[in-house]
Each structure stands twice: as C-alpha cells, then as structure tokens.
Amino acid sequence: MAKRTAKIYRPTSRNLARLAHALREGELVAVPTETVYGLAADALNAAACRKIFRAKRRPTSDPLIVHLAKASDLTRVAEASEAVWKLAKHFWPGPLTLVLPRKPIVPELVTAGLPSVAVRVPRHAAFRRLIALAGTPLAAPSANPFGYVSPTNADHVLAGLGSRISHILDGGASRIGLESTIVDLRDPTQPKILRPGAIGADEISAVLGVPVAARKPARAKKMSAQIAPGLLTRHYSPRTPVSLHSSLTLRDVARSTGGKREAWVFLAKPAGKLPPNVFWLDRRGSLAGVARRLFGVLRELDGAGYQHLHVERASGDGLAIAINDRLERAAAKA
Ligand code: TXA
Ligand code: MG
C-alpha cells in the first residue's frame, strides 16, 4: 500500500481557520458531510479543481457538485427560479443537489463543459463553517478513488486517498451514509431525479406541486450521457463480486456451496445461531441504519478476503430506492 501522508484535523476553530486558508491557497481538503465525505477545492479556481480530478483519477467528463454555506449564495454560481427557492427553503441545508443553469463565473472544468451546474448547501455544521470561512463556494465530489465505494468516515478517506492529499477534516461518521439526491431543475416545470438519495421524489413533488420524474434503475449508462450523472453503471463498487437477493434467510446460507469463502449481508440481524460469515446492516433493519452502515460494511468485507458477497436488497419506497440503486451499482459488472 502507498504511503499515507494526509493529516487528520479535528474541527476546532483553529484547524478550520487553517484549512480555510489552505482552500483559499488552492489546496485540497477532504471534508465531512452528512451524506458522504467529499474532496473539496475552491470552486472558482480551475487550477485547484484540476487537483481533485488528478487525486481521484476521475475523468474530466464527470462534473463536480458546488457546495455553498447558505442558500442565498446560490445566485453567485447559478440562475434560480421560484421552484429553486421553494426547494432550498424546505430541504437546505441538507442532502439535496440541484442541477441549474450555470453562471459564467464557474470554471468549465467544474461543470465538464455543461451549461448547467450542480449545487447544494450541506447540513454538516463543521463543513458549512469551513465553506463560510473559506469565503468561496467549494467544489467537492465524494472523496474516494474514482469508481470505488464512497467514504463515510475520515479513515475511509485516508485508506483511499491518504497518499494523494494532505488534509482531512474529521467530522465523525456521515449521518446519512448515501450521496445526496440530485434533481435536474433546469426546467422547473419538469423536475427529474438524476440520482436517488435520502430525499425522495414524492417529498420533492409535494413541495413543488408538480410531478417529479424518477430515474430508471441503474443500467448501462455510458460516460457520454453526461446529464444522467454518476453515472457509469459500475460505480460505488467493491472489488469483490456482489450478488443481490430480494430476501435472505439462514437457510440460503446453509444451502450455499460457497462455504466460508462467501459473506452474507442481511438487512436486519437474523434470529438464531449465526455462522461467522453472516453480517447485518442494522440490528432491526431500519432503512436509516442500513443506509448509514452500507458503504462501511461493503468496504470492510471487501478487505476481508471473501470471494463473493451476497447482499439482501431493501424493499419499499424512499430510502429503499436509494439503497437499492447503490447496491445495483455495487453488483454491476464492469
Ligand atoms: O452527497 C453528495 O452529493 C456528495 C457530497 C460530497 O456532497 N458528493 C457527491 O459527488 O456524491 P460526486 O461527484 O461523487 O457525484 C456527483 C454527481 C456526479 O456523478 C456528476 O455526474 C453529477 O453529480 N453532476 C454534477 N454536475 C452535474 C451537472 N451539471 N449535470 C448533471 N449532473 C451533474
Ligand atoms: Mg462519487
């Protein structure tokens, strides 16, 4: 494994001031958010943003999300309609990203040359303070090498990018654990979900008073289809092959011929005596708990030497749609 050189900072006032200074100087800082950890740079500084793509080995055809300290900063980078302010008032700060017509101040690199820009106001208090102290919007994709599972704590960032970056702000484990819901609001009369997240299409529709088109389940998205973000099918993927099951029982585990080489991941803790290769995401199977632990468990099992991971799908609307979207991507073959 490559040498880890990144330093981890607690969110003290002094450290936040130092990191804000580093950002203003064009350096990268990995940051905590309520969804997943991000890798941030000054969004208005193209040279700084180029470092993000380099550190992640991310193709420049994949645009970045711009993070703001408060909703009223939006007009610096994007054109806002009445619908935007409705959603902002209701869901910001929070796990909702809006794709809007961009303003020229945003470097082309950030938007991958698109006429739109993705923006959100995160809820995580330390990150929001850092944006305010930096005094500039911060571009930040998830802080993982391109294509791998998103990080939900500072150690995940260290493991993936520790040899390629210098600063990691540790704000604890991400409370939600899945990336933000992305809504295409370029046309406010026809909002579309580009990536499902903790905020569901029905909640957005209720606030806007118009139907919101849900995205089709993840399948065969090509790099060229830039407007459907995230969005190579194989994304968020562990290296170990993953199979999904609509439900799992201990009998499935007992019947399998894979033995100890395969791990089984249940949503809830199964009742009975558990073999050592059985895991669960939330003791009671609460979807919030499942979402929070999903990426961490996938990472842990990916490093544990199993040849195959079997994972139980979530059922229902809302968070279940987002959880299953990430599971499908994790299970997708190249
Ligand atoms: O929760 C999150 O959204 C996290 C935290 C760090 O805020 N960020 C995150 O960023 O998940 P990233 O880069 O891993 O995923 C953002 C997706 C990208 O796949 C990109 O394609 C899409 O947002 N995106 C960015 N700008 C876009 C645009 N103008 N139009 C369509 N999609 C866009
Ligand atoms: Mg990502």
mmCIF file of C-alpha atoms and ligand atoms in Angstrom:
data_model
loop_
_atom_site.group_PDB
_atom_site.id
_atom_site.type_symbol
_atom_site.label_atom_id
_atom_site.label_comp_id
_atom_site.label_asym_id
_atom_site.label_seq_id
_atom_site.Cartn_x
_atom_site.Cartn_y
_atom_site.Cartn_z
ATOM 1 C CA MET A 1 0.000 0.000 0.000
ATOM 2 C CA ALA A 2 1.191 3.514 -0.835
ATOM 3 C CA LYS A 3 2.477 5.753 1.945
ATOM 4 C CA ARG A 4 -0.218 7.733 3.740
ATOM 5 C CA THR A 5 0.795 11.331 4.131
ATOM 6 C CA ALA A 6 -2.519 13.044 4.839
ATOM 7 C CA LYS A 7 -3.003 14.729 8.196
ATOM 8 C CA ILE A 8 -6.311 14.375 10.032
ATOM 9 C CA TYR A 9 -7.701 17.528 11.713
ATOM 10 C CA ARG A 10 -10.335 17.780 14.429
ATOM 11 C CA PRO A 11 -12.876 20.528 13.680
ATOM 12 C CA THR A 12 -11.515 23.092 16.167
ATOM 13 C CA SER A 13 -11.786 26.800 15.311
ATOM 14 C CA ARG A 14 -8.042 26.959 14.784
ATOM 15 C CA ASN A 15 -7.996 23.982 12.440
ATOM 16 C CA LEU A 16 -10.984 25.273 10.477
ATOM 17 C CA ALA A 17 -9.209 28.620 10.003
ATOM 18 C CA ARG A 18 -6.044 26.803 8.812
ATOM 19 C CA LEU A 19 -7.968 24.605 6.399
ATOM 20 C CA ALA A 20 -9.959 27.582 5.059
ATOM 21 C CA HIS A 21 -6.625 29.260 4.366
ATOM 22 C CA ALA A 22 -5.371 26.139 2.566
ATOM 23 C CA LEU A 23 -8.508 26.153 0.401
ATOM 24 C CA ARG A 24 -8.047 29.824 -0.473
ATOM 25 C CA GLU A 25 -4.464 28.959 -1.483
ATOM 26 C CA GLY A 26 -5.796 26.390 -3.958
ATOM 27 C CA GLU A 27 -5.143 23.255 -1.885
ATOM 28 C CA LEU A 28 -7.437 20.254 -1.484
ATOM 29 C CA VAL A 29 -9.186 19.395 1.796
ATOM 30 C CA ALA A 30 -11.238 16.244 2.384
ATOM 31 C CA VAL A 31 -14.393 17.258 4.255
ATOM 32 C CA PRO A 32 -17.146 15.589 6.260
ATOM 33 C CA THR A 33 -20.733 15.943 5.059
ATOM 34 C CA GLU A 34 -23.963 14.385 6.295
ATOM 35 C CA THR A 35 -24.087 12.220 3.139
ATOM 36 C CA VAL A 36 -20.530 11.036 2.439
ATOM 37 C CA TYR A 37 -17.065 12.624 2.759
ATOM 38 C CA GLY A 38 -16.100 14.990 -0.063
ATOM 39 C CA LEU A 39 -12.810 16.159 -1.579
ATOM 40 C CA ALA A 40 -13.060 19.948 -1.685
ATOM 41 C CA ALA A 41 -11.360 22.751 -3.578
ATOM 42 C CA ASP A 42 -12.178 26.407 -4.313
ATOM 43 C CA ALA A 43 -14.909 26.013 -6.949
ATOM 44 C CA LEU A 44 -13.960 29.272 -8.650
ATOM 45 C CA ASN A 45 -10.296 28.277 -9.067
ATOM 46 C CA ALA A 46 -9.883 25.933 -12.051
ATOM 47 C CA ALA A 47 -6.301 25.011 -11.177
ATOM 48 C CA ALA A 48 -7.395 23.962 -7.682
ATOM 49 C CA CYS A 49 -10.298 21.915 -9.070
ATOM 50 C CA ARG A 50 -7.983 20.179 -11.524
ATOM 51 C CA LYS A 51 -6.198 18.690 -8.481
ATOM 52 C CA ILE A 52 -9.464 16.982 -7.476
ATOM 53 C CA PHE A 53 -9.648 15.121 -10.784
ATOM 54 C CA ARG A 54 -5.995 14.151 -10.502
ATOM 55 C CA ALA A 55 -6.213 12.896 -6.917
ATOM 56 C CA LYS A 56 -9.328 10.831 -7.636
ATOM 57 C CA ARG A 57 -8.181 9.713 -11.122
ATOM 58 C CA ARG A 58 -11.569 10.994 -12.189
ATOM 59 C CA PRO A 59 -12.267 11.683 -15.871
ATOM 60 C CA THR A 60 -12.852 15.385 -16.558
ATOM 61 C CA SER A 61 -16.109 14.451 -18.327
ATOM 62 C CA ASP A 62 -17.707 13.902 -14.869
ATOM 63 C CA PRO A 63 -18.771 17.278 -13.392
ATOM 64 C CA LEU A 64 -18.477 18.302 -9.716
ATOM 65 C CA ILE A 65 -21.061 19.465 -7.156
ATOM 66 C CA VAL A 66 -20.588 23.024 -5.864
ATOM 67 C CA HIS A 67 -21.218 23.408 -2.107
ATOM 68 C CA LEU A 68 -22.454 26.674 -0.590
ATOM 69 C CA ALA A 69 -22.545 27.891 3.032
ATOM 70 C CA LYS A 70 -26.078 29.280 2.607
ATOM 71 C CA ALA A 71 -28.847 29.276 0.031
ATOM 72 C CA SER A 72 -28.558 32.996 -0.702
ATOM 73 C CA ASP A 73 -25.045 32.382 -2.122
ATOM 74 C CA LEU A 74 -26.672 30.394 -4.924
ATOM 75 C CA THR A 75 -27.029 33.353 -7.260
ATOM 76 C CA ARG A 76 -23.220 33.671 -7.425
ATOM 77 C CA VAL A 77 -22.995 30.445 -9.398
ATOM 78 C CA ALA A 78 -26.432 29.598 -10.835
ATOM 79 C CA GLU A 79 -29.713 31.002 -12.137
ATOM 80 C CA ALA A 80 -32.509 30.487 -9.611
ATOM 81 C CA SER A 81 -36.215 30.080 -10.370
ATOM 82 C CA GLU A 82 -39.083 30.248 -7.904
ATOM 83 C CA ALA A 83 -39.009 26.440 -7.713
ATOM 84 C CA VAL A 84 -35.379 26.561 -6.601
ATOM 85 C CA TRP A 85 -36.191 28.821 -3.648
ATOM 86 C CA LYS A 86 -39.074 26.567 -2.631
ATOM 87 C CA LEU A 87 -36.806 23.522 -2.507
ATOM 88 C CA ALA A 88 -33.983 25.470 -0.881
ATOM 89 C CA LYS A 89 -36.276 26.722 1.866
ATOM 90 C CA HIS A 90 -37.578 23.243 2.534
ATOM 91 C CA PHE A 91 -34.539 20.987 2.175
ATOM 92 C CA TRP A 92 -31.393 23.114 2.662
ATOM 93 C CA PRO A 93 -29.151 22.697 4.470
ATOM 94 C CA GLY A 94 -29.465 19.025 3.554
ATOM 95 C CA PRO A 95 -28.861 16.109 1.172
ATOM 96 C CA LEU A 96 -30.399 17.674 -1.956
ATOM 97 C CA THR A 97 -28.380 18.734 -5.017
ATOM 98 C CA LEU A 98 -29.981 20.886 -7.716
ATOM 99 C CA VAL A 99 -28.793 20.982 -11.324
ATOM 100 C CA LEU A 100 -29.398 24.541 -12.583
ATOM 101 C CA PRO A 101 -28.347 26.850 -15.422
ATOM 102 C CA ARG A 102 -24.830 27.981 -14.527
ATOM 103 C CA LYS A 103 -23.314 31.433 -14.343
ATOM 104 C CA PRO A 104 -20.074 32.162 -16.260
ATOM 105 C CA ILE A 105 -18.033 32.569 -13.057
ATOM 106 C CA VAL A 106 -17.999 28.754 -12.639
ATOM 107 C CA PRO A 107 -14.976 27.233 -14.430
ATOM 108 C CA GLU A 108 -15.789 24.900 -17.335
ATOM 109 C CA LEU A 109 -13.768 22.169 -15.646
ATOM 110 C CA VAL A 110 -16.216 22.088 -12.711
ATOM 111 C CA THR A 111 -19.226 21.559 -14.970
ATOM 112 C CA ALA A 112 -17.399 19.405 -17.552
ATOM 113 C CA GLY A 113 -18.310 21.989 -20.136
ATOM 114 C CA LEU A 114 -22.052 21.684 -19.496
ATOM 115 C CA PRO A 115 -24.257 24.796 -19.433
ATOM 116 C CA SER A 116 -25.545 23.640 -16.015
ATOM 117 C CA VAL A 117 -24.043 23.455 -12.529
ATOM 118 C CA ALA A 118 -24.929 21.145 -9.612
ATOM 119 C CA VAL A 119 -25.265 22.938 -6.236
ATOM 120 C CA ARG A 120 -26.104 22.075 -2.659
ATOM 121 C CA VAL A 121 -25.958 23.520 0.861
ATOM 122 C CA PRO A 122 -24.747 20.696 3.131
ATOM 123 C CA ARG A 123 -26.070 20.246 6.672
ATOM 124 C CA HIS A 124 -22.834 19.180 8.384
ATOM 125 C CA ALA A 125 -22.009 22.096 10.706
ATOM 126 C CA ALA A 126 -18.192 21.912 10.533
ATOM 127 C CA PHE A 127 -18.212 21.715 6.745
ATOM 128 C CA ARG A 128 -20.601 24.642 6.494
ATOM 129 C CA ARG A 129 -18.371 26.700 8.793
ATOM 130 C CA LEU A 130 -15.396 25.801 6.634
ATOM 131 C CA ILE A 131 -17.156 26.979 3.453
ATOM 132 C CA ALA A 132 -18.099 30.251 5.157
ATOM 133 C CA LEU A 133 -14.533 30.766 6.419
ATOM 134 C CA ALA A 134 -13.060 29.996 3.004
ATOM 135 C CA GLY A 135 -15.377 32.663 1.614
ATOM 136 C CA THR A 136 -15.825 30.827 -1.672
ATOM 137 C CA PRO A 137 -18.067 28.016 -2.931
ATOM 138 C CA LEU A 138 -16.349 24.626 -2.692
ATOM 139 C CA ALA A 139 -16.448 22.016 -5.440
ATOM 140 C CA ALA A 140 -16.455 18.535 -3.918
ATOM 141 C CA PRO A 141 -17.078 15.078 -5.318
ATOM 142 C CA SER A 142 -17.058 12.089 -2.988
ATOM 143 C CA ALA A 143 -13.556 11.584 -1.512
ATOM 144 C CA ASN A 144 -12.799 8.166 -3.000
ATOM 145 C CA PRO A 145 -10.655 6.994 -5.907
ATOM 146 C CA PHE A 146 -12.930 7.124 -8.969
ATOM 147 C CA GLY A 147 -15.291 4.161 -9.184
ATOM 148 C CA TYR A 148 -14.832 2.914 -5.616
ATOM 149 C CA VAL A 149 -17.301 2.957 -2.706
ATOM 150 C CA SER A 150 -17.847 6.473 -1.240
ATOM 151 C CA PRO A 151 -16.220 7.170 2.157
ATOM 152 C CA THR A 152 -18.393 7.712 5.229
ATOM 153 C CA ASN A 153 -15.628 8.475 7.740
ATOM 154 C CA ALA A 154 -12.151 10.006 7.842
ATOM 155 C CA ASP A 155 -10.420 6.594 7.947
ATOM 156 C CA HIS A 156 -12.086 5.593 4.673
ATOM 157 C CA VAL A 157 -10.684 8.762 3.074
ATOM 158 C CA LEU A 158 -7.229 8.042 4.495
ATOM 159 C CA ALA A 159 -7.308 4.494 3.150
ATOM 160 C CA GLY A 160 -8.247 5.578 -0.379
ATOM 161 C CA LEU A 161 -6.588 8.956 -0.876
ATOM 162 C CA GLY A 162 -4.170 9.258 2.059
ATOM 163 C CA SER A 163 -1.107 9.203 -0.173
ATOM 164 C CA ARG A 164 -2.506 11.713 -2.662
ATOM 165 C CA ILE A 165 -3.835 14.510 -0.426
ATOM 166 C CA SER A 166 -2.552 16.444 2.608
ATOM 167 C CA HIS A 167 -5.592 17.477 4.672
ATOM 168 C CA ILE A 168 -8.586 15.549 6.025
ATOM 169 C CA LEU A 169 -11.132 17.267 8.275
ATOM 170 C CA ASP A 170 -12.608 14.653 10.622
ATOM 171 C CA GLY A 171 -16.247 15.451 11.379
ATOM 172 C CA GLY A 172 -17.259 11.976 12.543
ATOM 173 C CA ALA A 173 -19.217 9.316 10.684
ATOM 174 C CA SER A 174 -21.610 10.599 7.990
ATOM 175 C CA ARG A 175 -25.112 10.608 9.442
ATOM 176 C CA ILE A 176 -26.941 9.584 6.243
ATOM 177 C CA GLY A 177 -24.310 7.464 4.527
ATOM 178 C CA LEU A 178 -25.565 7.750 0.924
ATOM 179 C CA GLU A 179 -24.834 10.539 -1.568
ATOM 180 C CA SER A 180 -27.347 13.377 -1.984
ATOM 181 C CA THR A 181 -30.478 13.190 -4.112
ATOM 182 C CA ILE A 182 -29.740 15.003 -7.398
ATOM 183 C CA VAL A 183 -32.624 16.805 -9.105
ATOM 184 C CA ASP A 184 -32.409 18.284 -12.578
ATOM 185 C CA LEU A 185 -34.276 21.574 -12.195
ATOM 186 C CA ARG A 186 -33.084 23.278 -15.378
ATOM 187 C CA ASP A 187 -36.723 23.287 -16.410
ATOM 188 C CA PRO A 188 -38.697 23.994 -13.187
ATOM 189 C CA THR A 189 -41.893 22.645 -14.752
ATOM 190 C CA GLN A 190 -40.263 19.241 -15.380
ATOM 191 C CA PRO A 191 -38.053 18.265 -12.458
ATOM 192 C CA LYS A 192 -36.236 14.950 -12.813
ATOM 193 C CA ILE A 193 -34.389 12.812 -10.295
ATOM 194 C CA LEU A 194 -30.898 12.115 -11.651
ATOM 195 C CA ARG A 195 -29.694 10.196 -8.592
ATOM 196 C CA PRO A 196 -31.951 8.909 -5.774
ATOM 197 C CA GLY A 197 -30.938 9.756 -2.197
ATOM 198 C CA ALA A 198 -32.385 10.273 1.262
ATOM 199 C CA ILE A 199 -34.912 12.842 -0.013
ATOM 200 C CA GLY A 200 -37.490 11.032 -2.144
ATOM 201 C CA ALA A 201 -39.232 12.083 -5.369
ATOM 202 C CA ASP A 202 -42.585 12.234 -3.549
ATOM 203 C CA GLU A 203 -41.271 14.720 -0.947
ATOM 204 C CA ILE A 204 -39.858 16.951 -3.677
ATOM 205 C CA SER A 205 -43.055 16.689 -5.673
ATOM 206 C CA ALA A 206 -45.123 17.660 -2.612
ATOM 207 C CA VAL A 207 -43.081 20.846 -2.127
ATOM 208 C CA LEU A 208 -43.055 21.827 -5.814
ATOM 209 C CA GLY A 209 -46.636 20.889 -6.561
ATOM 210 C CA VAL A 210 -45.639 19.198 -9.841
ATOM 211 C CA PRO A 211 -44.802 15.562 -10.572
ATOM 212 C CA VAL A 212 -41.113 14.651 -10.372
ATOM 213 C CA ALA A 213 -39.811 12.102 -12.857
ATOM 214 C CA ALA A 214 -37.903 9.296 -11.155
ATOM 215 C CA ARG A 215 -34.815 7.955 -12.808
ATOM 216 C CA LYS A 216 -34.904 4.468 -14.252
ATOM 217 C CA PRO A 217 -32.956 1.892 -12.238
ATOM 218 C CA ALA A 218 -29.213 1.993 -12.833
ATOM 219 C CA ARG A 219 -28.370 0.242 -16.061
ATOM 220 C CA ALA A 220 -25.890 0.674 -18.873
ATOM 221 C CA LYS A 221 -25.310 4.389 -18.504
ATOM 222 C CA LYS A 222 -22.466 5.498 -20.717
ATOM 223 C CA MET A 223 -19.901 8.185 -19.943
ATOM 224 C CA SER A 224 -21.248 10.179 -22.879
ATOM 225 C CA ALA A 225 -24.669 10.509 -21.262
ATOM 226 C CA GLN A 226 -23.422 13.325 -19.095
ATOM 227 C CA ILE A 227 -26.747 14.561 -17.978
ATOM 228 C CA ALA A 228 -27.517 11.318 -16.196
ATOM 229 C CA PRO A 229 -24.906 11.750 -13.526
ATOM 230 C CA GLY A 230 -22.913 9.319 -11.501
ATOM 231 C CA LEU A 231 -23.098 7.552 -13.728
ATOM 232 C CA LEU A 232 -21.303 4.787 -15.076
ATOM 233 C CA THR A 233 -23.283 1.781 -14.036
ATOM 234 C CA ARG A 234 -20.288 0.293 -12.287
ATOM 235 C CA HIS A 235 -19.696 2.883 -9.624
ATOM 236 C CA TYR A 236 -19.526 2.670 -5.874
ATOM 237 C CA SER A 237 -18.122 -0.809 -6.500
ATOM 238 C CA PRO A 238 -16.180 -3.072 -4.188
ATOM 239 C CA ARG A 239 -13.572 -5.270 -5.899
ATOM 240 C CA THR A 240 -15.214 -8.451 -4.624
ATOM 241 C CA PRO A 241 -18.119 -9.633 -6.823
ATOM 242 C CA VAL A 242 -21.537 -8.838 -5.324
ATOM 243 C CA SER A 243 -24.866 -10.659 -5.843
ATOM 244 C CA LEU A 244 -28.179 -9.221 -4.727
ATOM 245 C CA HIS A 245 -31.101 -11.144 -3.230
ATOM 246 C CA SER A 246 -34.652 -9.913 -2.791
ATOM 247 C CA SER A 247 -34.653 -11.591 0.635
ATOM 248 C CA LEU A 248 -32.263 -13.782 2.616
ATOM 249 C CA THR A 249 -32.680 -16.473 5.274
ATOM 250 C CA LEU A 250 -30.129 -18.538 7.171
ATOM 251 C CA ARG A 251 -31.345 -21.463 5.121
ATOM 252 C CA ASP A 252 -29.967 -19.752 1.973
ATOM 253 C CA VAL A 253 -26.600 -19.513 3.706
ATOM 254 C CA ALA A 254 -26.670 -23.167 4.822
ATOM 255 C CA ARG A 255 -27.616 -24.364 1.335
ATOM 256 C CA SER A 256 -24.891 -22.447 -0.475
ATOM 257 C CA THR A 257 -21.869 -24.403 -1.689
ATOM 258 C CA GLY A 258 -19.556 -21.368 -1.292
ATOM 259 C CA GLY A 259 -18.916 -22.045 2.397
ATOM 260 C CA LYS A 260 -16.617 -19.701 4.288
ATOM 261 C CA ARG A 261 -15.348 -18.058 1.116
ATOM 262 C CA GLU A 262 -18.634 -16.149 0.756
ATOM 263 C CA ALA A 263 -20.071 -13.460 3.037
ATOM 264 C CA TRP A 264 -23.800 -12.904 3.545
ATOM 265 C CA VAL A 265 -25.145 -9.464 4.378
ATOM 266 C CA PHE A 266 -28.669 -9.254 5.796
ATOM 267 C CA LEU A 267 -30.601 -6.016 6.273
ATOM 268 C CA ALA A 268 -31.588 -6.988 9.848
ATOM 269 C CA LYS A 269 -29.935 -9.303 12.353
ATOM 270 C CA PRO A 270 -31.284 -12.796 11.666
ATOM 271 C CA ALA A 271 -32.624 -14.739 14.671
ATOM 272 C CA GLY A 272 -30.730 -17.895 15.636
ATOM 273 C CA LYS A 273 -27.145 -19.036 15.804
ATOM 274 C CA LEU A 274 -25.107 -17.138 13.239
ATOM 275 C CA PRO A 275 -22.175 -18.516 11.263
ATOM 276 C CA PRO A 276 -19.126 -16.164 11.216
ATOM 277 C CA ASN A 277 -19.691 -15.242 7.567
ATOM 278 C CA VAL A 278 -23.142 -13.745 8.275
ATOM 279 C CA PHE A 279 -23.406 -9.945 8.759
ATOM 280 C CA TRP A 280 -26.236 -7.456 9.071
ATOM 281 C CA LEU A 281 -26.573 -3.755 8.324
ATOM 282 C CA ASP A 282 -28.924 -2.652 11.105
ATOM 283 C CA ARG A 283 -29.994 -4.741 14.104
ATOM 284 C CA ARG A 284 -33.683 -4.112 13.392
ATOM 285 C CA GLY A 285 -33.323 -3.477 9.681
ATOM 286 C CA SER A 286 -34.256 0.224 9.903
ATOM 287 C CA LEU A 287 -33.536 1.753 6.498
ATOM 288 C CA ALA A 288 -31.822 4.810 8.004
ATOM 289 C CA GLY A 289 -29.455 2.461 9.841
ATOM 290 C CA VAL A 290 -28.939 0.337 6.728
ATOM 291 C CA ALA A 291 -28.076 3.419 4.639
ATOM 292 C CA ARG A 292 -25.668 4.710 7.302
ATOM 293 C CA ARG A 293 -23.691 1.464 7.516
ATOM 294 C CA LEU A 294 -23.919 0.154 3.950
ATOM 295 C CA PHE A 295 -20.733 1.630 2.454
ATOM 296 C CA GLY A 296 -18.669 0.921 5.583
ATOM 297 C CA VAL A 297 -19.732 -2.730 5.639
ATOM 298 C CA LEU A 298 -19.055 -3.150 1.901
ATOM 299 C CA ARG A 299 -15.574 -1.719 2.424
ATOM 300 C CA GLU A 300 -14.839 -3.922 5.423
ATOM 301 C CA LEU A 301 -15.954 -7.086 3.689
ATOM 302 C CA ASP A 302 -14.116 -6.085 0.517
ATOM 303 C CA GLY A 303 -10.893 -6.125 2.506
ATOM 304 C CA ALA A 304 -11.659 -9.338 4.390
ATOM 305 C CA GLY A 305 -10.637 -11.824 1.709
ATOM 306 C CA TYR A 306 -14.067 -13.143 0.694
ATOM 307 C CA GLN A 307 -14.510 -14.315 -2.880
ATOM 308 C CA HIS A 308 -18.141 -13.278 -3.097
ATOM 309 C CA LEU A 309 -20.566 -11.010 -1.237
ATOM 310 C CA HIS A 310 -24.295 -11.794 -1.086
ATOM 311 C CA VAL A 311 -26.395 -8.793 -0.083
ATOM 312 C CA GLU A 312 -30.098 -8.504 0.696
ATOM 313 C CA ARG A 313 -31.993 -5.765 -1.165
ATOM 314 C CA ALA A 314 -34.179 -3.242 0.671
ATOM 315 C CA SER A 315 -37.895 -3.103 -0.049
ATOM 316 C CA GLY A 316 -40.238 -0.128 -0.160
ATOM 317 C CA ASP A 317 -40.067 3.498 -1.325
ATOM 318 C CA GLY A 318 -37.942 6.443 -0.248
ATOM 319 C CA LEU A 319 -34.625 5.392 1.220
ATOM 320 C CA ALA A 320 -35.061 1.829 -0.098
ATOM 321 C CA ILE A 321 -34.883 3.160 -3.674
ATOM 322 C CA ALA A 322 -31.585 4.915 -2.927
ATOM 323 C CA ILE A 323 -30.146 1.886 -1.094
ATOM 324 C CA ASN A 324 -31.062 -0.443 -3.960
ATOM 325 C CA ASP A 325 -29.635 1.984 -6.517
ATOM 326 C CA ARG A 326 -26.231 1.819 -4.757
ATOM 327 C CA LEU A 327 -26.494 -1.961 -4.368
ATOM 328 C CA GLU A 328 -27.207 -2.377 -8.082
ATOM 329 C CA ARG A 329 -24.178 -0.285 -8.927
ATOM 330 C CA ALA A 330 -22.035 -2.296 -6.492
ATOM 331 C CA ALA A 331 -23.224 -5.514 -8.137
ATOM 332 C CA ALA A 332 -22.906 -4.297 -11.740
ATOM 333 C CA LYS A 333 -20.237 -5.995 -13.839
ATOM 334 C CA ALA A 334 -17.802 -3.528 -15.416
HETATM 335 O O1 TXA B 1 -23.774 13.788 -1.290
HETATM 336 C C1 TXA B 1 -23.122 14.180 -2.261
HETATM 337 O O2 TXA B 1 -23.663 14.628 -3.286
HETATM 338 C C2 TXA B 1 -21.596 14.105 -2.170
HETATM 339 C C3 TXA B 1 -21.112 15.086 -1.101
HETATM 340 C C4 TXA B 1 -19.613 15.194 -1.052
HETATM 341 O O3 TXA B 1 -21.727 16.334 -1.297
HETATM 342 N N1 TXA B 1 -20.993 14.387 -3.435
HETATM 343 C C5 TXA B 1 -21.020 13.513 -4.471
HETATM 344 O O4 TXA B 1 -20.312 13.954 -5.580
HETATM 345 O O5 TXA B 1 -21.617 12.452 -4.439
HETATM 346 P P1 TXA B 1 -19.943 13.001 -6.807
HETATM 347 O O6 TXA B 1 -19.075 13.796 -7.685
HETATM 348 O O7 TXA B 1 -19.383 11.725 -6.305
HETATM 349 O O8 TXA B 1 -21.293 12.783 -7.523
HETATM 350 C C6 TXA B 1 -21.941 13.886 -8.083
HETATM 351 C C7 TXA B 1 -22.589 13.579 -9.383
HETATM 352 C C8 TXA B 1 -21.581 13.266 -10.456
HETATM 353 O O9 TXA B 1 -21.618 11.914 -10.829
HETATM 354 C C9 TXA B 1 -21.949 14.154 -11.622
HETATM 355 O O10 TXA B 1 -22.111 13.423 -12.804
HETATM 356 C C10 TXA B 1 -23.256 14.810 -11.198
HETATM 357 O O11 TXA B 1 -23.269 14.768 -9.812
HETATM 358 N N2 TXA B 1 -23.280 16.184 -11.676
HETATM 359 C C11 TXA B 1 -22.500 17.199 -11.322
HETATM 360 N N3 TXA B 1 -22.767 18.299 -12.048
HETATM 361 C C12 TXA B 1 -23.749 17.964 -12.898
HETATM 362 C C13 TXA B 1 -24.454 18.663 -13.920
HETATM 363 N N4 TXA B 1 -24.208 19.942 -14.214
HETATM 364 N N5 TXA B 1 -25.424 17.999 -14.602
HETATM 365 C C14 TXA B 1 -25.696 16.714 -14.311
HETATM 366 N N6 TXA B 1 -25.042 16.009 -13.376
HETATM 367 C C15 TXA B 1 -24.094 16.614 -12.667
HETATM 368 MG MG MG B 2 -18.795 9.827 -6.247
#
